[in-house]
Amino acid sequence: MTAFRESVEAMIPALRRYARALTRDVDVADDLVQDTLVRALRSERLFLGGDVRSWLYTILTNLNKNRRRSLARRPQFMPLLEKQPRRQRDRSRKP
């Protein structure tokens, strides 16, 4: 295993804590960390040195921003309230 991969692997617990703090959802946080690791390992050749930690946090933060933007574009559906029959509504208003 290369030094890069070892340093990325060592950052997984810290990335999980950070992702959980951002999302407040364990499952979403784990998905973000997984996507972060996939992107980082695929882009290993683009890493020019420096701090792996900040690079990984930047990837995770950007993925979370993209996720939130995507959620904001989706329409939110609200459940329809069941209507009471007219007779029941009229009776419920009378004292």
PDB file of C-alpha atoms in Angstrom, residues 15-16 18-21 23-34 60:
ATOM      1  CA  LEU A  15     -13.931  12.098   8.006  1.00  0.00           C
ATOM      2  CA  ARG A  16     -16.838  10.147   9.468  1.00  0.00           C
ATOM      3  CA  TYR A  18     -16.930  15.532  10.255  1.00  0.00           C
ATOM      4  CA  ALA A  19     -19.575  14.138   7.887  1.00  0.00           C
ATOM      5  CA  ARG A  20     -21.869  13.271  10.788  1.00  0.00           C
ATOM      6  CA  ALA A  21     -21.514  16.782  12.161  1.00  0.00           C
ATOM      7  CA  THR A  23     -25.369  15.998   7.963  1.00  0.00           C
ATOM      8  CA  ARG A  24     -26.725  14.905  11.356  1.00  0.00           C
ATOM      9  CA  ASP A  25     -27.563  11.601   9.658  1.00  0.00           C
ATOM     10  CA  VAL A  26     -25.369   8.518  10.036  1.00  0.00           C
ATOM     11  CA  ASP A  27     -26.358   6.914   6.733  1.00  0.00           C
ATOM     12  CA  VAL A  28     -25.914  10.065   4.674  1.00  0.00           C
ATOM     13  CA  ALA A  29     -22.603  10.723   6.425  1.00  0.00           C
ATOM     14  CA  ASP A  30     -21.319   7.249   5.578  1.00  0.00           C
ATOM     15  CA  ASP A  31     -22.345   7.727   1.942  1.00  0.00           C
ATOM     16  CA  LEU A  32     -20.493  11.053   1.839  1.00  0.00           C
ATOM     17  CA  VAL A  33     -17.352   9.486   3.288  1.00  0.00           C
ATOM     18  CA  GLN A  34     -17.520   6.638   0.798  1.00  0.00           C
ATOM     19  CA  LEU A  60     -16.200  15.977   1.500  1.00  0.00           C
TER      20      LEU A  60
END
